[in-house]
Coordinates of C-alpha atoms in Angstrom, one line a residue:
X30 CA 7.0 -11.1 49.7
X31 CA 6.6 -7.5 48.6
X32 CA 3.3 -6.3 47.3
X33 CA 2.6 -4.4 44.1
X34 CA -0.3 -2.2 43.0
X35 CA -2.3 -3.1 39.9
X36 CA -4.3 -0.2 38.4
X37 CA -7.3 -1.3 36.4
X38 CA -8.9 0.5 33.4
X39 CA -11.6 2.0 35.6
X40 CA -9.0 3.6 37.8
X41 CA -9.4 1.3 40.8
X42 CA -6.3 -0.4 42.2
X43 CA -5.7 -3.8 43.8
X44 CA -2.7 -5.1 45.7
X45 CA -1.1 -8.4 44.8
X46 CA 2.2 -10.2 45.7
X47 CA 5.0 -9.4 43.3
X48 CA 5.2 -12.2 40.7
X49 CA 1.4 -12.4 40.2
X50 CA 0.4 -13.4 36.7
X51 CA -2.2 -11.8 34.4
X52 CA -4.4 -14.9 34.8
X53 CA -4.2 -14.6 38.6
X54 CA -5.5 -11.1 38.4
X55 CA -8.3 -12.1 36.0
X56 CA -9.4 -14.9 38.3
X57 CA -9.4 -12.5 41.3
X58 CA -11.6 -10.1 39.4
X59 CA -14.2 -12.7 38.3
X60 CA -14.3 -16.4 37.3
X61 CA -16.3 -15.6 34.2
X62 CA -13.7 -13.0 33.1
X63 CA -10.9 -15.5 33.6
X64 CA -12.7 -17.9 31.3
X65 CA -13.1 -15.3 28.6
X66 CA -9.6 -13.8 29.0
X67 CA -7.1 -14.3 26.1
X68 CA -4.3 -11.9 27.1
X69 CA -3.5 -8.7 29.0
X70 CA -1.7 -5.4 28.7
X71 CA 0.8 -4.3 31.3
X72 CA 1.8 -0.7 31.1
X73 CA 0.6 -0.8 27.5
X74 CA 2.7 -3.9 26.5
X75 CA 0.6 -6.7 25.1
X76 CA 1.4 -9.9 27.1
X77 CA 0.5 -13.5 27.7
X78 CA -1.7 -14.1 30.8
X79 CA 1.0 -16.5 32.1
X80 CA 3.7 -13.9 32.4
X81 CA 4.5 -12.5 35.9
X82 CA 4.2 -8.9 36.9
X83 CA 7.0 -7.8 39.3
X84 CA 6.2 -4.1 39.9
X85 CA 3.3 -1.6 40.0
X86 CA 1.5 -1.4 36.7
X87 CA -1.4 -0.3 34.7
X88 CA -3.3 -3.4 33.7
X89 CA -6.1 -4.5 31.4
X90 CA -7.6 -7.8 30.5
X91 CA -8.3 -8.6 26.8
X92 CA -11.1 -10.9 25.5
X93 CA -12.3 -11.7 22.1
X94 CA -14.3 -8.5 22.1
X95 CA -11.0 -6.5 21.8
X96 CA -10.5 -6.8 18.0
X97 CA -6.9 -5.6 17.7
X98 CA -5.5 -7.9 20.4
X99 CA -7.9 -10.9 19.5
X100 CA -6.9 -10.8 15.8
X101 CA -3.2 -10.5 16.5
X102 CA -3.4 -13.6 18.8
X103 CA -5.6 -15.7 16.6
X104 CA -3.3 -15.1 13.6
X105 CA -0.1 -15.6 15.6
X106 CA -1.4 -18.8 17.1
X107 CA -2.6 -20.0 13.7
X108 CA 1.0 -19.6 12.5
X109 CA 2.3 -21.8 15.3
X110 CA -0.5 -24.4 15.0
X111 CA 0.1 -24.6 11.2
X112 CA 3.8 -25.2 11.7
X113 CA 3.0 -27.9 14.3
X114 CA 0.6 -29.5 11.8
X115 CA 3.2 -29.5 9.0
X116 CA 5.8 -31.1 11.2
X117 CA 3.4 -33.7 12.5
X118 CA 2.5 -34.6 8.9
X119 CA 6.0 -34.3 7.5
X120 CA 8.6 -34.7 10.4
X121 CA 11.6 -33.9 8.2
X122 CA 10.4 -30.4 7.4
X123 CA 12.5 -27.6 8.9
X124 CA 10.8 -24.5 10.4
X125 CA 11.9 -20.9 10.2
X126 CA 9.7 -17.9 11.0
X127 CA 5.9 -17.2 10.9
X128 CA 4.9 -13.6 11.5
X129 CA 1.5 -12.0 11.6
X130 CA 0.7 -9.9 8.4
X131 CA -2.4 -8.0 7.3
X132 CA -5.5 -10.3 7.6
X133 CA -3.4 -13.3 8.5
X134 CA 0.0 -14.8 8.7
X135 CA 2.6 -16.8 6.8
X136 CA 5.2 -19.4 7.8
X137 CA 8.3 -20.4 5.8
X138 CA 9.3 -24.0 5.6
X139 CA 12.3 -25.9 4.2
X140 CA 10.9 -29.0 2.5
X141 CA 12.3 -31.0 -0.4
X142 CA 8.9 -31.6 -2.0
X143 CA 6.7 -28.7 -3.0
X144 CA 3.4 -28.2 -1.1
X145 CA 0.4 -28.9 -3.3
X146 CA -3.2 -27.6 -3.0
X147 CA -4.2 -31.0 -1.6
X148 CA -1.4 -30.6 1.0
X149 CA -3.0 -27.3 2.1
X150 CA -6.3 -29.1 2.7
X151 CA -4.6 -31.8 4.7
X152 CA -2.8 -29.2 6.8
X153 CA -6.0 -27.4 7.5
X154 CA -7.6 -30.6 8.7
X155 CA -4.7 -31.3 11.0
X156 CA -4.8 -27.8 12.4
X157 CA -8.5 -28.2 13.4
X158 CA -7.6 -31.5 15.1
X159 CA -4.9 -29.6 17.1
X160 CA -7.3 -26.8 17.9
X161 CA -9.9 -29.3 19.2
X162 CA -7.4 -30.9 21.6
X163 CA -7.4 -27.7 23.7
X164 CA -3.7 -28.0 24.3
X165 CA -2.4 -25.4 26.7
X166 CA 0.1 -22.8 25.6
X167 CA 3.0 -22.3 27.9
X168 CA 6.2 -20.2 27.8
X169 CA 9.7 -20.2 29.3
X170 CA 12.7 -17.9 29.1
X171 CA 15.9 -19.7 28.2
X172 CA 19.6 -18.7 28.0
X173 CA 21.4 -18.7 24.6
X174 CA 23.4 -21.8 25.2
X175 CA 20.4 -23.9 26.1
X176 CA 18.4 -22.7 23.1
X177 CA 21.2 -23.4 20.7
X178 CA 21.8 -26.9 22.1
X179 CA 18.0 -27.6 21.9
X180 CA 17.8 -26.6 18.3
X181 CA 21.0 -28.4 17.3
X182 CA 19.8 -31.6 19.0
X183 CA 16.5 -31.3 17.0
X184 CA 18.2 -30.5 13.7
X185 CA 16.6 -27.1 13.3
X186 CA 19.5 -25.0 11.7
X187 CA 17.3 -22.0 10.9
X188 CA 16.4 -21.6 14.5
X189 CA 20.1 -21.8 15.5
X190 CA 20.8 -19.0 13.1
X191 CA 17.9 -17.0 14.5
X192 CA 19.1 -17.4 18.1
X193 CA 22.5 -16.2 17.1
X194 CA 21.0 -13.1 15.5
X195 CA 19.3 -12.1 18.8
X196 CA 21.4 -9.4 20.6
X197 CA 23.3 -10.5 23.7
X198 CA 21.3 -9.8 26.8
X199 CA 17.9 -10.1 25.3
X200 CA 15.6 -12.8 26.6
X201 CA 15.0 -15.8 24.5
X202 CA 11.4 -16.7 24.9
X203 CA 10.2 -20.2 24.1
X204 CA 6.6 -21.2 23.5
X205 CA 4.9 -24.6 23.5
X206 CA 1.5 -25.3 21.9
X207 CA 1.0 -28.7 23.4
X208 CA 4.3 -30.6 22.9
X209 CA 5.4 -28.5 19.9
X210 CA 7.9 -25.8 20.6
X211 CA 8.9 -22.5 18.8
X212 CA 11.2 -19.5 19.5
X213 CA 8.9 -16.4 19.6
X214 CA 8.5 -13.0 21.3
X215 CA 4.8 -13.8 21.9
X216 CA 2.2 -13.1 23.1
X217 CA -0.1 -16.1 22.6
X218 CA -3.5 -17.4 23.6
X219 CA -4.1 -19.5 26.7
X220 CA -4.9 -22.7 24.8
X221 CA -5.4 -23.8 21.2
X222 CA -9.2 -24.1 21.4
X223 CA -9.4 -20.3 21.7
X224 CA -8.6 -20.2 17.9
X225 CA -12.0 -20.2 16.1
X226 CA -11.7 -23.4 14.1
X227 CA -14.1 -22.3 11.3
X228 CA -12.6 -18.8 10.8
X229 CA -9.3 -19.5 9.1
X230 CA -8.1 -20.7 5.7
X231 CA -4.8 -21.5 4.0
X232 CA -4.6 -19.5 0.9
X233 CA -1.5 -20.2 -1.2
X234 CA 2.1 -21.3 -1.4
X235 CA 5.0 -19.1 -2.7
X236 CA 8.7 -19.2 -2.9
X237 CA 10.8 -17.1 -0.5
X238 CA 14.5 -16.8 0.1
X239 CA 15.7 -17.3 3.6
X240 CA 16.0 -13.8 5.2
X241 CA 15.1 -12.3 1.8
X242 CA 18.6 -13.0 0.4
X243 CA 18.8 -14.6 -3.0
X244 CA 22.1 -16.2 -2.0
X245 CA 20.3 -18.2 0.6
X246 CA 18.1 -21.3 0.4
X247 CA 14.7 -21.0 -1.3
X248 CA 11.9 -21.9 1.2
X249 CA 8.2 -22.5 0.8
X250 CA 5.9 -19.9 2.3
X251 CA 2.4 -20.9 3.2
X252 CA 0.0 -17.9 3.6
X253 CA -3.2 -18.1 5.7
X254 CA -6.0 -15.7 6.7
X255 CA -7.9 -15.8 10.0
X256 CA -10.7 -13.8 11.6
X257 CA -12.8 -13.9 14.8
X258 CA -15.8 -15.6 13.2
X259 CA -16.8 -17.4 10.0
X260 CA -18.8 -14.5 8.7
X261 CA -15.8 -12.2 8.7
X262 CA -13.8 -14.9 6.9
X263 CA -16.6 -15.3 4.4
X264 CA -16.7 -11.5 3.8
X265 CA -12.9 -11.5 3.3
X266 CA -13.0 -14.4 0.8
X267 CA -15.8 -12.6 -1.1
X268 CA -13.7 -9.4 -1.2
X269 CA -10.8 -11.4 -2.7
X270 CA -13.1 -12.9 -5.3
X271 CA -14.1 -9.3 -6.2
X272 CA -10.5 -8.2 -6.2
X273 CA -9.7 -11.0 -8.7
X274 CA -12.5 -9.9 -11.0
X275 CA -11.3 -6.3 -10.7
X276 CA -7.6 -7.1 -11.2
X277 CA -6.2 -4.3 -13.3
X278 CA -4.0 -6.7 -15.2
X279 CA -7.0 -8.7 -16.4
X280 CA -9.1 -5.6 -17.1
X281 CA -6.1 -4.0 -18.8
X282 CA -6.1 -6.8 -21.3
X283 CA -9.9 -6.8 -21.8
X284 CA -9.9 -3.0 -22.3
X285 CA -6.7 -3.0 -24.3
X286 CA -5.0 -0.5 -22.1
X287 CA -1.4 -1.6 -21.7
X288 CA 1.0 -4.5 -21.5
X289 CA 4.3 -5.4 -19.8
X290 CA 7.1 -7.6 -21.3
X291 CA 10.3 -9.2 -20.1
X292 CA 12.5 -6.9 -22.2
X293 CA 11.5 -4.0 -20.1
X294 CA 10.7 -5.3 -16.5
X295 CA 8.7 -2.9 -14.5
X296 CA 8.1 -0.6 -17.4
X297 CA 4.6 0.0 -19.0
X298 CA 3.8 -0.2 -22.7
X299 CA 0.7 2.1 -22.9
X300 CA -1.7 1.3 -25.7
X301 CA -3.9 4.0 -27.2
X302 CA -6.8 3.4 -24.8
X303 CA -4.6 3.4 -21.7
X304 CA -2.7 6.4 -22.8
X305 CA -6.0 8.2 -23.3
X306 CA -6.8 7.6 -19.6
X307 CA -3.3 8.8 -18.7
X308 CA -3.4 12.0 -20.7
X309 CA -7.0 12.8 -19.6
X310 CA -6.0 12.4 -16.0
X311 CA -2.8 14.4 -16.6
X312 CA -4.7 17.3 -18.3
X313 CA -7.1 17.3 -15.3
X314 CA -4.2 17.5 -12.8
X315 CA -2.4 20.2 -14.8
X316 CA -5.6 22.4 -14.7
X317 CA -6.0 21.8 -11.0
X318 CA -2.4 22.6 -10.3
X319 CA -2.5 25.8 -12.4
X320 CA -5.6 26.9 -10.6
X321 CA -3.9 26.1 -7.3
X322 CA -1.1 28.5 -8.0
X323 CA 1.6 26.1 -9.1
X324 CA 4.2 26.8 -11.8
X325 CA 5.0 23.7 -13.9
X326 CA 8.6 22.8 -14.6
X327 CA 10.5 19.9 -16.2
X328 CA 13.9 18.6 -15.1
X329 CA 16.5 16.1 -16.5
X330 CA 16.2 12.4 -16.0
X331 CA 20.0 11.6 -16.0
X332 CA 21.8 13.6 -13.3
X333 CA 25.5 13.4 -12.2
X334 CA 26.2 11.6 -8.9
X335 CA 27.6 14.9 -7.5
X336 CA 24.0 16.2 -7.0
X337 CA 22.8 12.9 -5.5
X338 CA 25.8 13.0 -3.1
X339 CA 25.0 16.6 -2.1
X340 CA 21.3 15.8 -1.5
X341 CA 22.1 12.7 0.5
X342 CA 20.4 10.3 -1.9
X343 CA 23.7 8.6 -2.8
X344 CA 24.3 7.6 0.8
X345 CA 20.7 6.9 1.9
X346 CA 19.0 5.7 -1.3
X347 CA 21.6 4.4 -3.7
X348 CA 20.4 0.8 -3.6
X349 CA 17.1 2.0 -5.2
X350 CA 18.8 3.9 -8.0
X351 CA 19.8 3.0 -11.5
X352 CA 23.4 4.0 -12.1
X353 CA 24.6 5.1 -15.5
X354 CA 28.3 5.2 -16.5
X355 CA 29.2 7.3 -19.5
X356 CA 32.5 7.4 -21.4
X357 CA 32.8 11.2 -22.0
X358 CA 35.1 12.2 -24.9
X359 CA 38.7 12.5 -23.8
X360 CA 37.8 12.0 -20.1
X361 CA 40.3 10.0 -18.0
X362 CA 37.5 8.2 -16.2
X363 CA 33.8 7.4 -16.7
X364 CA 31.2 9.9 -15.6
X365 CA 28.9 8.4 -13.1
X366 CA 25.3 9.5 -13.3
X367 CA 22.0 8.1 -12.0
X368 CA 18.5 8.1 -13.4
X369 CA 16.5 10.3 -11.0
X370 CA 14.5 8.3 -8.5
X371 CA 12.7 11.5 -7.4
X372 CA 12.5 15.1 -8.5
X373 CA 13.2 17.1 -5.4
X374 CA 17.0 17.9 -5.8
X375 CA 16.3 19.1 -9.3
X376 CA 13.6 21.4 -8.1
X377 CA 16.0 23.0 -5.6
X378 CA 18.3 23.7 -8.5
X379 CA 15.5 25.7 -10.2
X380 CA 14.8 27.5 -7.0
X381 CA 18.5 28.4 -6.6
X382 CA 18.6 30.1 -10.0
X383 CA 18.5 33.8 -9.4
X384 CA 17.9 35.6 -6.1
X385 CA 14.6 34.8 -4.2
X386 CA 12.9 37.2 -1.9
X387 CA 10.4 36.5 0.9
X388 CA 7.9 38.1 -1.4
X389 CA 8.3 35.1 -3.8
X390 CA 7.2 32.7 -1.1
X391 CA 5.3 30.4 -1.0
X392 CA 6.6 29.2 -4.4
X393 CA 4.6 26.2 -5.5
X394 CA 6.5 24.2 -8.1
X395 CA 5.0 21.1 -9.9
X396 CA 6.3 18.6 -12.4
X397 CA 5.0 15.5 -14.0
X398 CA 8.3 13.9 -13.3
X399 CA 9.5 10.7 -14.9
X400 CA 11.4 8.7 -12.3
X401 CA 13.1 5.3 -12.1
X402 CA 13.6 3.2 -9.0
X403 CA 14.9 -0.3 -8.6
X404 CA 12.3 -2.8 -7.3
X405 CA 13.2 -6.5 -7.0
X406 CA 11.6 -8.5 -9.8
X407 CA 9.5 -10.4 -7.3
X408 CA 7.9 -7.2 -6.0
X409 CA 6.7 -6.0 -9.4
X410 CA 3.0 -6.1 -9.9
X411 CA 1.4 -4.9 -13.1
X412 CA 1.3 -1.1 -13.2
X413 CA 0.8 -1.0 -9.4
X414 CA 4.5 -1.7 -8.6
X415 CA 6.9 -0.7 -11.4
X416 CA 10.4 0.6 -11.9
X417 CA 9.6 3.5 -14.3
X418 CA 6.8 5.8 -13.4
X419 CA 5.6 9.4 -13.5
X420 CA 4.7 11.4 -10.4
X421 CA 2.4 14.3 -10.0
X422 CA 5.2 15.8 -8.0
X423 CA 5.3 19.2 -6.3
X424 CA 7.4 21.2 -3.9
X425 CA 6.4 24.2 -2.0
X426 CA 9.2 26.5 -0.9
X427 CA 8.0 28.6 2.0
X428 CA 9.0 30.1 5.3
X429 CA 8.5 28.3 8.7
X430 CA 5.5 30.5 9.5
X431 CA 3.8 29.5 6.3
X432 CA 3.9 25.7 6.9
X433 CA 0.5 25.6 8.7
X434 CA -1.4 27.6 6.0
X435 CA 0.3 25.7 3.1
X436 CA -0.5 22.3 4.7
X437 CA -4.1 23.4 5.2
X438 CA -4.4 24.6 1.6
X439 CA -2.8 21.4 0.3
X440 CA -5.2 19.1 2.2
X441 CA -8.1 21.1 0.7
X442 CA -6.6 20.8 -2.8
X443 CA -6.1 17.0 -2.4
X444 CA -9.6 16.5 -1.0
X445 CA -11.2 18.1 -4.0
X446 CA -9.2 15.9 -6.4
X447 CA -10.0 12.7 -4.5
X448 CA -13.7 13.6 -4.5
X449 CA -13.6 14.3 -8.3
X450 CA -12.1 10.9 -8.8
X451 CA -14.7 9.0 -6.8
X452 CA -13.0 8.8 -3.4
X453 CA -15.1 10.7 -0.9
X454 CA -13.2 9.6 2.2
X455 CA -9.6 9.1 3.2
X456 CA -7.5 8.6 6.3
X457 CA -4.3 10.5 7.2
X458 CA -1.3 8.8 8.8
X459 CA 1.6 10.7 10.4
X460 CA 5.0 9.1 9.7
X461 CA 7.9 10.2 11.9
X462 CA 11.7 9.8 11.8
X463 CA 13.0 6.5 10.4
X464 CA 16.2 4.8 11.7
X465 CA 18.2 5.8 8.6
X466 CA 17.8 9.6 8.1
X467 CA 19.6 12.8 7.4
X468 CA 19.6 15.8 9.8
X469 CA 20.0 16.2 13.5
X470 CA 17.4 15.2 16.1
X471 CA 16.9 18.9 16.8
X472 CA 15.9 19.5 13.1
X473 CA 13.6 16.4 13.2
X474 CA 12.0 17.6 16.4
X475 CA 11.2 20.9 14.7
X476 CA 9.9 19.3 11.5
X477 CA 7.7 16.8 13.2
X478 CA 6.2 19.4 15.5
X479 CA 5.5 21.8 12.6
X480 CA 3.8 19.1 10.4
X481 CA 1.8 17.7 13.3
X482 CA 0.6 21.1 14.4
X483 CA -0.3 22.1 10.9
X484 CA -2.3 18.9 10.3
X485 CA -4.3 19.4 13.5
X486 CA -4.8 23.1 12.6
X487 CA -6.4 21.8 9.3
X488 CA -8.9 19.9 11.5
X489 CA -7.4 16.4 11.1
X490 CA -6.2 14.1 13.9
X491 CA -3.8 11.7 12.0
X492 CA -3.1 8.1 12.9
X493 CA 0.5 7.7 14.1
X494 CA 2.8 5.6 11.9
X495 CA 6.1 5.4 13.8
X496 CA 9.4 5.2 11.9
X497 CA 7.9 5.5 8.4
X498 CA 9.0 9.0 7.5
X499 CA 11.3 9.8 4.5
X500 CA 15.0 10.0 5.3
X501 CA 14.9 13.8 5.0
X502 CA 11.6 14.5 6.9
X503 CA 8.3 13.5 8.5
X504 CA 5.3 13.0 6.2
X505 CA 1.6 12.7 6.0
X506 CA 0.2 9.7 4.1
X507 CA -3.3 9.9 2.6
X508 CA -5.0 6.5 2.5
X509 CA -8.0 6.0 0.2
X510 CA -10.6 3.2 0.6
X511 CA -11.8 1.7 -2.6
X512 CA -15.2 0.2 -3.6
X513 CA -14.5 -3.1 -2.0
X514 CA -13.0 -1.8 1.2
X515 CA -9.3 -2.0 0.4
X516 CA -6.9 0.7 1.6
X517 CA -4.5 2.4 -0.8
X518 CA -1.8 4.8 0.3
X519 CA -1.6 7.5 -2.4
X520 CA -0.9 11.1 -1.5
X521 CA 2.0 12.3 0.6
X522 CA 2.9 15.7 2.2
X523 CA 6.3 16.1 3.8
X524 CA 8.1 18.8 5.7
X525 CA 11.8 19.1 4.9
X526 CA 14.4 21.3 6.7
X527 CA 17.3 19.1 5.6
X528 CA 17.4 19.3 1.7
X529 CA 17.4 23.1 1.5
X530 CA 20.4 23.2 3.9
X531 CA 22.3 20.5 2.0
X532 CA 21.7 22.1 -1.4
X533 CA 22.2 25.7 -0.1
X534 CA 18.8 27.1 -0.9
X535 CA 18.1 30.5 0.4
X536 CA 15.9 33.6 0.1
X537 CA 16.3 37.2 1.3
X538 CA 14.0 37.9 4.2
X539 CA 12.4 41.2 5.3
X540 CA 15.4 41.9 7.4
X541 CA 17.7 41.8 4.3
X542 CA 19.5 38.7 5.5
X543 CA 19.6 35.2 3.9
X544 CA 17.3 32.6 5.3
X545 CA 16.7 28.9 4.5
X546 CA 13.3 28.1 3.0
X547 CA 11.3 25.1 4.2
X548 CA 10.6 22.6 1.5
X549 CA 7.2 20.9 1.5
X550 CA 7.2 17.8 -0.7
X551 CA 3.8 16.7 -1.9
X552 CA 2.2 14.3 -4.4
X553 CA -1.5 13.8 -4.7
X554 CA -1.9 10.8 -6.9
X555 CA 1.5 9.4 -6.1
X556 CA 2.4 7.8 -9.5
X557 CA 0.1 8.0 -12.5
X558 CA 0.7 4.3 -13.2
X559 CA -0.3 3.1 -9.7
X560 CA -3.2 5.5 -9.4
X561 CA -4.7 4.4 -12.7
X562 CA -4.4 0.8 -11.5
X563 CA -6.3 1.8 -8.4
X564 CA -9.0 3.6 -10.5
X565 CA -9.4 0.6 -12.7
X566 CA -9.8 -1.8 -9.8
X567 CA -12.0 0.4 -7.7
X568 CA -14.4 1.1 -10.6
X569 CA -14.0 -2.5 -11.9
X570 CA -13.1 -1.0 -15.3
X571 CA -16.3 1.1 -15.4
X572 CA -14.5 4.4 -15.2
X573 CA -16.4 7.7 -14.9
X574 CA -17.6 8.8 -18.3
X575 CA -15.3 11.8 -18.6
X576 CA -12.3 9.5 -17.9
X577 CA -13.3 6.5 -20.0
X578 CA -10.9 6.0 -23.0
X579 CA -13.8 4.8 -25.2
X580 CA -16.9 6.7 -24.3
X581 CA -19.4 5.7 -27.0
X582 CA -19.6 3.0 -29.6
X583 CA -22.3 3.5 -32.3
X584 CA -23.2 0.1 -33.7
X585 CA -25.2 -0.4 -36.8
X586 CA -27.9 -3.1 -36.7
X587 CA -28.1 -3.4 -40.6
X588 CA -25.6 -2.2 -43.2
X589 CA -28.1 0.4 -44.6
X590 CA -27.7 2.3 -41.3
X591 CA -23.9 2.6 -41.6
X592 CA -24.0 6.1 -43.0
X593 CA -26.3 7.3 -40.2
X594 CA -24.0 5.6 -37.6
X595 CA -21.1 7.6 -39.0
X596 CA -23.1 10.9 -38.9
X597 CA -24.0 10.2 -35.2
X598 CA -20.3 9.6 -34.4
X599 CA -19.2 12.8 -36.3
X600 CA -21.8 14.9 -34.3
X601 CA -20.7 13.3 -31.0
X602 CA -17.0 14.0 -31.7
X603 CA -17.9 17.6 -32.6
X604 CA -19.6 17.9 -29.2
X605 CA -16.5 16.7 -27.3
X606 CA -17.4 13.0 -26.9
X607 CA -15.0 10.2 -27.7
X608 CA -17.1 8.1 -30.2
X609 CA -16.4 5.4 -32.8
X610 CA -18.5 3.3 -35.1
X611 CA -18.9 -0.5 -35.3
X612 CA -20.3 -1.2 -38.7
X613 CA -19.0 -4.8 -39.0
X614 CA -21.2 -7.4 -40.5
X615 CA -21.9 -9.0 -37.1
X616 CA -25.1 -9.4 -35.1
X617 CA -25.9 -6.5 -32.8
X618 CA -25.9 -8.8 -29.7
X619 CA -22.3 -9.9 -30.6
X620 CA -21.2 -6.3 -30.8
X621 CA -22.9 -5.4 -27.5
X622 CA -21.2 -8.3 -25.7
X623 CA -17.8 -7.4 -27.1
X624 CA -18.0 -3.7 -26.2
X625 CA -19.5 -4.4 -22.8
X626 CA -16.5 -6.7 -22.0
X627 CA -14.2 -3.8 -23.0
X628 CA -16.1 -1.6 -20.5
X629 CA -17.4 1.0 -23.1
X630 CA -19.9 3.1 -21.0
X631 CA -22.5 3.7 -23.7
X632 CA -23.5 1.7 -26.8
X633 CA -25.8 3.4 -29.3
X634 CA -27.5 0.9 -31.6
X635 CA -29.0 2.2 -34.9
X636 CA -31.1 0.5 -37.4
X637 CA -33.5 1.7 -40.1
X638 CA -36.1 2.7 -37.5
X639 CA -33.6 5.0 -35.8
X640 CA -32.5 6.3 -39.2
X641 CA -36.1 7.3 -40.0
X642 CA -36.8 8.8 -36.6
X643 CA -33.4 10.5 -36.0
X644 CA -33.1 8.5 -32.8
X645 CA -30.7 6.0 -31.2
X646 CA -31.2 3.0 -29.0
X647 CA -29.2 3.6 -25.8
X648 CA -27.6 0.9 -23.7
X649 CA -25.6 1.8 -20.6
X650 CA -22.8 -0.5 -19.3
X651 CA -24.2 -2.7 -16.6
X652 CA -27.9 -2.0 -17.4
X653 CA -30.1 -4.6 -19.1
X654 CA -32.7 -2.1 -20.2
X655 CA -32.4 0.0 -23.4
X656 CA -34.2 3.2 -24.3
X657 CA -34.9 4.8 -27.7
X658 CA -34.4 8.6 -27.6
X659 CA -34.0 11.4 -30.0
X660 CA -30.3 11.7 -30.9
X661 CA -30.1 15.4 -30.3
X662 CA -31.3 14.9 -26.7
X663 CA -28.8 12.0 -26.2
X664 CA -26.0 14.1 -27.7
X665 CA -26.6 17.0 -25.3
X666 CA -26.6 14.6 -22.3
X667 CA -23.4 12.8 -23.3
X668 CA -21.6 16.0 -24.1
X669 CA -22.3 17.2 -20.6
X670 CA -21.2 13.9 -19.1
X671 CA -17.9 14.1 -21.1
X672 CA -16.9 17.3 -19.3
X673 CA -14.2 16.8 -16.6
X674 CA -15.5 17.8 -13.1
X675 CA -13.2 20.8 -12.8
X676 CA -14.7 22.2 -16.0
X677 CA -18.3 21.4 -15.4

């Protein structure tokens, strides 16, 4: 038998017979390592320890100390153990798929009766029984005919369909957790007892169409979360509790910010308080963009399909667009238009008006552009996921040699804004070419290299995010972390060589010849709707004073103080503070509770004592203590707090 060379992470090599398994290597290194081992990597591929190695390879053993691999396996094996538990409890249930997702997994089942919360508790109990059995996990590779016969014999029609979807020539890998079998790519743990039995929880049940197609059967999807230890699970469940308390939909009602209704799915009805946040944020962004050298434009919302065909959106993005057919007067056929899903083709039209010179570059163009994109109704989520939204959109037309400097300038611009809005830190992801794209590989090579080099020149080493670029170019994604540790992808910065070519944009270079500009697409907040939702949740409704829609309520303690309360409000408004009175015939504690629930940052209570002294009793949101201070002093302080950070 031929020998192969296995190179370990420390650079040392060992020789073994071809066909050695990862577990064999682990045992050879040390018995204690073999006991701790959960999987291995062979030439960077994450594998089961039971799989054979046929040729020379770089090799690493993984244990529970390796977070990424450990969590992937724990969650993947939980999915299989859960499916086994369900079929042991209800043998008639049909199984489908159960992938790992962020923080956990889900599995889709075909069952006549709906799963109940009590069922989830029963399934959890059965899962722990299976885990405690320490059943071995084994795997085999089968041919297509054998797999299909097996699933037909066991009345598993969804598995038959899955087998038929796998391309000819690909291995069909089967896994057993004890006697229970599933079709799966793997990898998996060595035995079921490697799953921490106190570190997972079944969370919820939802409906899901088979393969995401509404023409197919409606299945039941059980979601679960899993971690390496019970403390991590506890921390995650606490975060979810906090997220529920911070839910922007709940706070939106309490603060009277907006509402949604079925007559306009995915569209926001902004109430006065919510619109105040929106316009305050928009005014701030407008000032920042003006200071950053941007010219503001506005473009049509309904645009003929000819432009979308020319830009490539009609071919690559039509399924996300709202199509509008219009009977033009005396026309033989209807005019086909679309509500714009994005602003970029229209910005090129503005650039193309008149002759542009290299002296005009870089040209930074911005628009608070109203866009509409189709989202399935099941994907809509408050103001976080909508169909109608406004972007703080911008496009920078520049030459190739300006990409690096413009990228650096933009990252500094974005960083200042995020800091002003309470997000000190963010991560950057680099998303390269997707499968569906416009432009040649040569153009994509150039665009990816230009953006990656520019990002590194700005002092940032991005995380790689393969295949997630836009159809016209690679992009940077800026990911914020909120107050309870959740990540939100907000800003983007994209390099595009394709659209200027498709829409025939050009400028006159120093040599007197025509040249194509490079188009840098960028958005800092993303959409106003989603970013406001993020702000509400991150701050738990307690927005920074300058951004709060209702900054001060002056509440009278007795009716004789009503006139003084109104004078205080008038003076605050004259000082630039958003203030209002509450002179209802209610007890002061009732007023304080009501306005605190509505997240008013400052409540000033005034009675006859305050009238005589020219003072106010100050209560800050979230603080139990109050202080009595001279009104003039309080007014000066509040007026300063009300100034937006770019004006302070």
